[in-house]
Coordinates of C-alpha atoms and ligand atoms in Angstrom, one line a residue:
X1 CA 149.4 142.6 116.2
X2 CA 152.7 142.1 118.2
X3 CA 154.1 138.6 116.9
X4 CA 154.1 137.5 120.9
X5 CA 150.5 138.6 121.5
X6 CA 149.6 136.7 117.9
X7 CA 151.0 133.7 119.5
X8 CA 149.7 133.9 122.3
X9 CA 146.5 134.1 120.9
X10 CA 146.7 131.3 118.5
X11 CA 147.5 129.3 121.5
X12 CA 144.6 130.4 123.5
X13 CA 142.3 129.0 120.4
X14 CA 144.2 126.2 119.8
X15 CA 144.0 125.2 123.4
X16 CA 140.1 126.3 123.2
X17 CA 138.7 123.0 122.3
X18 CA 140.8 121.1 125.1
X19 CA 139.4 123.5 127.7
X20 CA 138.0 120.8 129.7
X21 CA 140.5 118.2 129.7
X22 CA 143.8 120.6 131.3
X23 CA 145.3 117.2 132.0
X24 CA 145.0 113.4 131.4
X25 CA 141.1 113.3 132.4
X26 CA 139.6 110.6 134.4
X27 CA 135.5 109.9 133.5
X28 CA 133.7 107.5 135.7
X29 CA 131.9 105.9 133.6
X30 CA 128.1 105.1 134.5
X31 CA 129.8 106.3 138.1
X32 CA 132.1 104.4 139.8
X33 CA 130.1 101.3 138.5
X34 CA 132.4 98.5 139.1
X35 CA 131.8 99.1 142.4
X36 CA 128.2 100.4 143.0
X37 CA 124.9 99.7 140.8
X38 CA 125.5 102.0 137.8
X39 CA 124.0 105.6 137.6
X40 CA 122.8 105.6 141.0
X41 CA 123.9 108.7 143.3
X42 CA 125.8 106.2 145.4
X43 CA 127.9 105.2 142.4
X44 CA 128.1 109.2 141.1
X45 CA 129.1 110.0 144.7
X46 CA 131.4 107.1 144.9
X47 CA 133.1 108.2 141.4
X48 CA 133.5 111.4 143.3
X49 CA 135.5 110.1 146.2
X50 CA 137.6 108.4 144.0
X51 CA 139.0 111.2 142.2
X52 CA 136.9 111.3 139.3
X53 CA 137.5 114.4 137.0
X54 CA 134.3 114.2 135.3
X55 CA 131.1 111.8 136.0
X56 CA 129.0 110.3 133.0
X57 CA 125.1 110.3 132.9
X58 CA 123.5 108.5 130.2
X59 CA 120.2 110.1 129.5
X60 CA 116.8 108.7 129.2
X61 CA 113.4 110.6 129.3
X62 CA 110.0 109.6 130.9
X63 CA 106.7 109.4 129.6
X64 CA 106.1 112.7 130.9
X65 CA 109.3 114.4 129.6
X66 CA 111.7 114.3 132.8
X67 CA 115.5 113.5 131.9
X68 CA 116.6 110.2 134.3
X69 CA 120.2 109.1 134.2
X70 CA 119.9 105.4 133.1
X71 CA 122.1 103.6 130.4
X72 CA 119.3 101.4 128.7
X73 CA 115.9 102.6 126.9
X74 CA 114.5 99.7 128.9
X75 CA 114.0 99.3 132.9
X76 CA 114.5 96.0 133.1
X77 CA 117.9 94.9 133.5
X78 CA 118.7 97.6 136.1
X79 CA 115.6 97.6 138.1
X80 CA 112.7 95.6 139.4
X81 CA 110.3 97.0 137.1
X82 CA 109.1 93.4 136.0
X83 CA 108.3 92.4 139.6
X84 CA 106.7 95.9 139.9
X85 CA 104.7 96.3 136.7
X86 CA 104.2 92.7 135.3
X87 CA 101.1 93.9 133.3
X88 CA 103.1 96.7 131.6
X89 CA 105.4 95.1 129.4
X90 CA 105.6 95.6 125.5
X91 CA 106.2 92.9 123.5
X92 CA 108.9 93.4 121.3
X93 CA 110.0 90.8 118.8
X94 CA 108.2 88.4 121.4
X95 CA 110.3 89.6 124.3
X96 CA 108.5 91.3 127.3
X97 CA 110.4 94.7 127.6
X98 CA 109.7 97.6 129.9
X99 CA 110.5 100.9 127.9
X100 CA 111.6 103.8 129.8
X101 CA 109.2 106.1 127.7
X102 CA 106.5 104.4 129.1
X103 CA 106.5 105.1 132.8
X104 CA 106.4 108.5 134.6
X105 CA 109.3 109.8 136.5
X106 CA 107.0 109.0 139.8
X107 CA 106.5 105.3 138.3
X108 CA 110.3 104.9 138.2
X109 CA 111.0 106.4 141.4
X110 CA 109.0 103.4 142.7
X111 CA 111.8 101.3 141.5
X112 CA 114.6 99.3 143.0
X113 CA 117.7 100.6 141.1
X114 CA 120.3 98.3 143.3
X115 CA 119.3 95.1 144.2
X116 CA 120.2 94.0 140.6
X117 CA 123.4 94.4 141.5
X118 CA 123.6 93.4 145.4
X119 CA 121.1 93.4 147.7
X120 CA 123.1 95.4 150.0
X121 CA 121.9 98.5 147.2
X122 CA 118.4 97.6 147.8
X123 CA 116.1 100.7 147.3
X124 CA 118.7 102.9 145.5
X125 CA 116.5 105.0 142.8
X126 CA 116.7 105.9 139.4
X127 CA 118.4 109.8 139.7
X128 CA 117.1 112.4 137.7
X129 CA 119.2 114.4 135.3
X130 CA 118.9 117.2 138.2
X131 CA 119.4 115.1 141.0
X132 CA 122.7 114.0 139.3
X133 CA 123.9 117.6 138.6
X134 CA 123.1 118.4 142.4
X135 CA 125.4 115.6 143.5
X136 CA 128.5 116.6 141.0
X137 CA 128.1 120.2 140.6
X138 CA 131.2 121.6 142.2
X139 CA 133.0 118.6 142.9
X140 CA 133.4 117.2 139.2
X141 CA 132.3 117.9 135.2
X142 CA 129.8 116.1 134.0
X143 CA 129.4 114.5 130.5
X144 CA 125.9 113.8 129.8
X145 CA 125.2 111.6 126.8
X146 CA 122.2 111.6 124.7
X147 CA 121.3 108.2 124.1
X148 CA 118.9 106.7 121.7
X149 CA 117.5 110.4 121.1
X150 CA 115.8 109.0 118.1
X151 CA 113.2 106.8 120.3
X152 CA 112.1 109.6 122.0
X153 CA 111.7 111.9 119.0
X154 CA 109.5 109.3 117.3
X155 CA 107.1 109.8 120.8
X156 CA 107.4 113.2 120.4
X157 CA 109.8 113.9 123.3
X158 CA 112.9 116.5 122.7
X159 CA 116.1 114.9 124.5
X160 CA 118.1 117.8 123.5
X161 CA 115.6 120.7 124.4
X162 CA 115.4 118.8 127.2
X163 CA 118.8 118.9 128.3
X164 CA 119.9 122.5 127.3
X165 CA 116.6 123.3 129.4
X166 CA 117.9 121.8 132.3
X167 CA 121.3 123.0 131.7
X168 CA 120.2 126.4 131.3
X169 CA 118.2 126.5 134.7
X170 CA 121.4 125.4 136.3
X171 CA 123.5 128.1 134.1
X172 CA 125.6 125.1 132.9
X173 CA 124.9 125.9 129.1
X174 CA 128.0 128.2 128.7
X175 CA 131.4 126.9 128.4
X176 CA 133.5 128.1 131.3
X177 CA 130.0 129.2 133.1
X178 CA 130.8 127.3 136.4
X179 CA 134.5 126.5 136.2
X180 CA 134.4 123.5 138.7
X181 CA 131.6 122.1 136.6
X182 CA 132.7 122.1 133.2
X183 CA 129.9 120.1 130.7
X184 CA 130.8 118.0 127.6
X185 CA 127.9 117.0 125.5
X186 CA 128.8 112.9 123.7
X187 CA 126.5 111.0 121.5
X188 CA 126.3 108.1 119.1
X189 CA 124.3 110.2 117.3
X190 CA 125.4 112.5 114.6
X191 CA 121.7 113.8 114.2
X192 CA 121.8 114.8 118.2
X193 CA 125.1 116.6 118.1
X194 CA 124.4 118.6 114.8
X195 CA 120.8 119.6 116.4
X196 CA 122.7 120.6 119.5
X197 CA 124.8 122.9 117.5
X198 CA 122.3 124.2 114.9
X199 CA 118.5 124.3 116.8
X200 CA 120.4 125.0 120.1
X201 CA 123.3 127.0 119.5
X202 CA 124.8 125.1 122.1
X203 CA 128.5 126.2 122.3
X204 CA 129.6 123.4 124.8
X205 CA 132.1 120.8 123.7
X206 CA 130.5 117.8 121.7
X207 CA 132.0 114.4 121.7
X208 CA 131.0 111.8 119.0
X209 CA 131.1 108.2 120.3
X210 CA 131.7 105.4 118.1
X211 CA 132.6 101.8 118.0
X212 CA 133.5 101.1 114.5
X213 CA 135.4 102.8 111.8
X214 CA 133.9 100.8 108.8
X215 CA 136.2 100.9 106.0
X216 CA 136.7 104.6 106.3
X217 CA 140.3 106.0 107.2
X218 CA 141.1 107.9 110.6
X219 CA 142.0 110.8 108.5
X220 CA 138.9 110.8 106.7
X221 CA 136.8 109.9 109.6
X222 CA 138.2 112.7 111.7
X223 CA 137.4 115.2 108.8
X224 CA 134.1 113.9 108.7
X225 CA 133.4 114.4 112.5
X226 CA 134.8 118.1 112.8
X227 CA 132.2 119.1 111.2
X228 CA 129.8 118.4 113.9
X229 CA 131.8 117.8 117.0
X230 CA 135.2 119.3 118.7
X231 CA 136.3 115.4 119.9
X232 CA 136.7 112.3 118.5
X233 CA 135.7 108.9 121.1
X234 CA 136.6 105.8 119.8
X235 CA 135.8 102.6 121.8
X236 CA 139.6 101.3 122.9
X237 CA 139.2 98.6 120.2
X238 CA 138.8 101.3 117.2
X239 CA 141.7 103.0 118.8
X240 CA 144.1 100.3 118.9
X241 CA 143.1 99.2 115.7
X242 CA 143.6 103.0 114.3
X243 CA 146.1 104.4 116.6
X244 CA 146.7 107.4 114.1
X245 CA 143.2 108.0 115.1
X246 CA 144.5 110.2 118.2
X247 CA 147.3 112.0 115.7
X248 CA 144.5 113.1 113.3
X249 CA 141.9 114.5 115.8
X250 CA 144.9 116.5 117.6
X251 CA 145.9 117.6 114.3
X252 CA 142.4 119.1 113.9
X253 CA 142.4 120.3 117.2
X254 CA 140.3 118.1 118.2
X255 CA 139.9 116.0 121.8
X256 CA 140.3 112.6 121.9
X257 CA 138.1 110.4 124.3
X258 CA 138.4 106.9 124.9
X259 CA 135.8 104.2 126.4
X260 CA 135.9 102.0 128.4
X261 CA 138.3 100.6 131.0
X262 CA 137.4 98.1 133.4
X263 CA 138.4 95.6 136.1
X264 CA 135.7 93.6 137.9
X265 CA 138.4 91.9 139.8
X266 CA 140.7 92.9 142.1
X267 CA 143.1 90.9 140.2
X268 CA 142.5 92.5 136.9
X269 CA 143.1 95.9 138.5
X270 CA 146.9 96.0 137.6
X271 CA 145.8 95.4 133.9
X272 CA 143.2 97.9 133.6
X273 CA 145.6 100.6 135.6
X274 CA 148.4 99.8 132.9
X275 CA 146.1 100.1 129.8
X276 CA 145.2 103.5 131.0
X277 CA 148.4 104.6 131.4
X278 CA 149.4 103.2 127.7
X279 CA 146.7 104.9 126.4
X280 CA 147.6 108.0 128.1
X281 CA 151.6 107.4 127.5
X282 CA 151.8 106.1 124.1
X283 CA 148.2 106.9 122.2
X284 CA 148.2 110.4 123.7
X285 CA 144.7 110.2 124.8
X286 CA 143.2 113.4 126.2
X287 CA 140.4 111.7 128.6
X288 CA 139.5 107.8 129.4
X289 CA 136.1 106.6 130.4
X290 CA 136.5 104.1 133.4
X291 CA 134.2 101.9 135.5
X292 CA 137.2 102.4 137.7
X293 CA 138.3 105.8 138.8
X294 CA 140.1 104.8 141.3
X295 CA 142.5 103.0 139.2
X296 CA 143.2 105.9 136.8
X297 CA 147.0 106.6 136.7
X298 CA 148.4 110.0 138.2
X299 CA 152.0 109.3 138.0
Ligands
LIG1 O1 129.5 107.3 126.5 C1 130.9 106.6 126.5 C2 130.6 105.2 126.7 O2 129.7 105.1 127.7 C3 129.9 104.3 125.4 O3 129.2 103.0 125.6 O4 127.1 101.8 126.0 O5 128.5 102.7 128.4 O6 127.1 104.0 127.1 P1 128.0 102.7 126.9
LIG2 CA1 127.8 106.2 127.6

């Protein structure tokens, strides 16, 4: 092979893992969740209006096997389930809780998922993953998180299978299948990412989330994660404490995604924007989860 062709080939190989991140990437964390109720269609639509490159759905599974977008494994923080289904609580360590997996999709669809944030969002519903795809497709990428898959596995609900089936039905299960809607899968669960790659032959980029390094050295952590993932996703505190993580990941041809930058008040907006600018410029991160996609620096 001529040298120029070889260089081109190597370059395209090295870019492949970064392909979904062709520029510093703005990921709407739970949608534009600083401004609208997290994981609702209004939050996802607002994220698109605010210029998000990717929109994040966290995934949970209903009793009848539907993927829904919700951060918690339980319904009480972000819906009115407590008032609507008072007798359906499950007691966990003396605390009443309403697990998603105890409710059918039809039941969950009766819940108000907006009033907890502000009355003006009353009657906003918990979206299915399919509704999320229909809302975002063609306008941004999608970065679903397999959330607590072990909770569902213990109940015979296979989150990874449901995820890959949904992506396949939408023809989004292969890298580059829809250039306007790249898909990356993220998880805190190493087992979930391994299962996606081995049992489901998933070729989509897989990103591993972590909120602590423990005693592990950055180079060692990256070497471990590259065995089952294509990118690292530390939280901001971990990355600030071990900035060499980014260099080590890039040396291993892995992407660096960081979470989460947010400004809940307008006075904090400048700080959030400056923080994102610093993460991109100084730490060379490839992508940032933010509750405020409108504050993502493009200069
Ligand atoms: O997935 C990235 C970030 O969202 C992880 O934190 O708890 O908001 O899902 P969490
Ligand atoms: Ca998440």
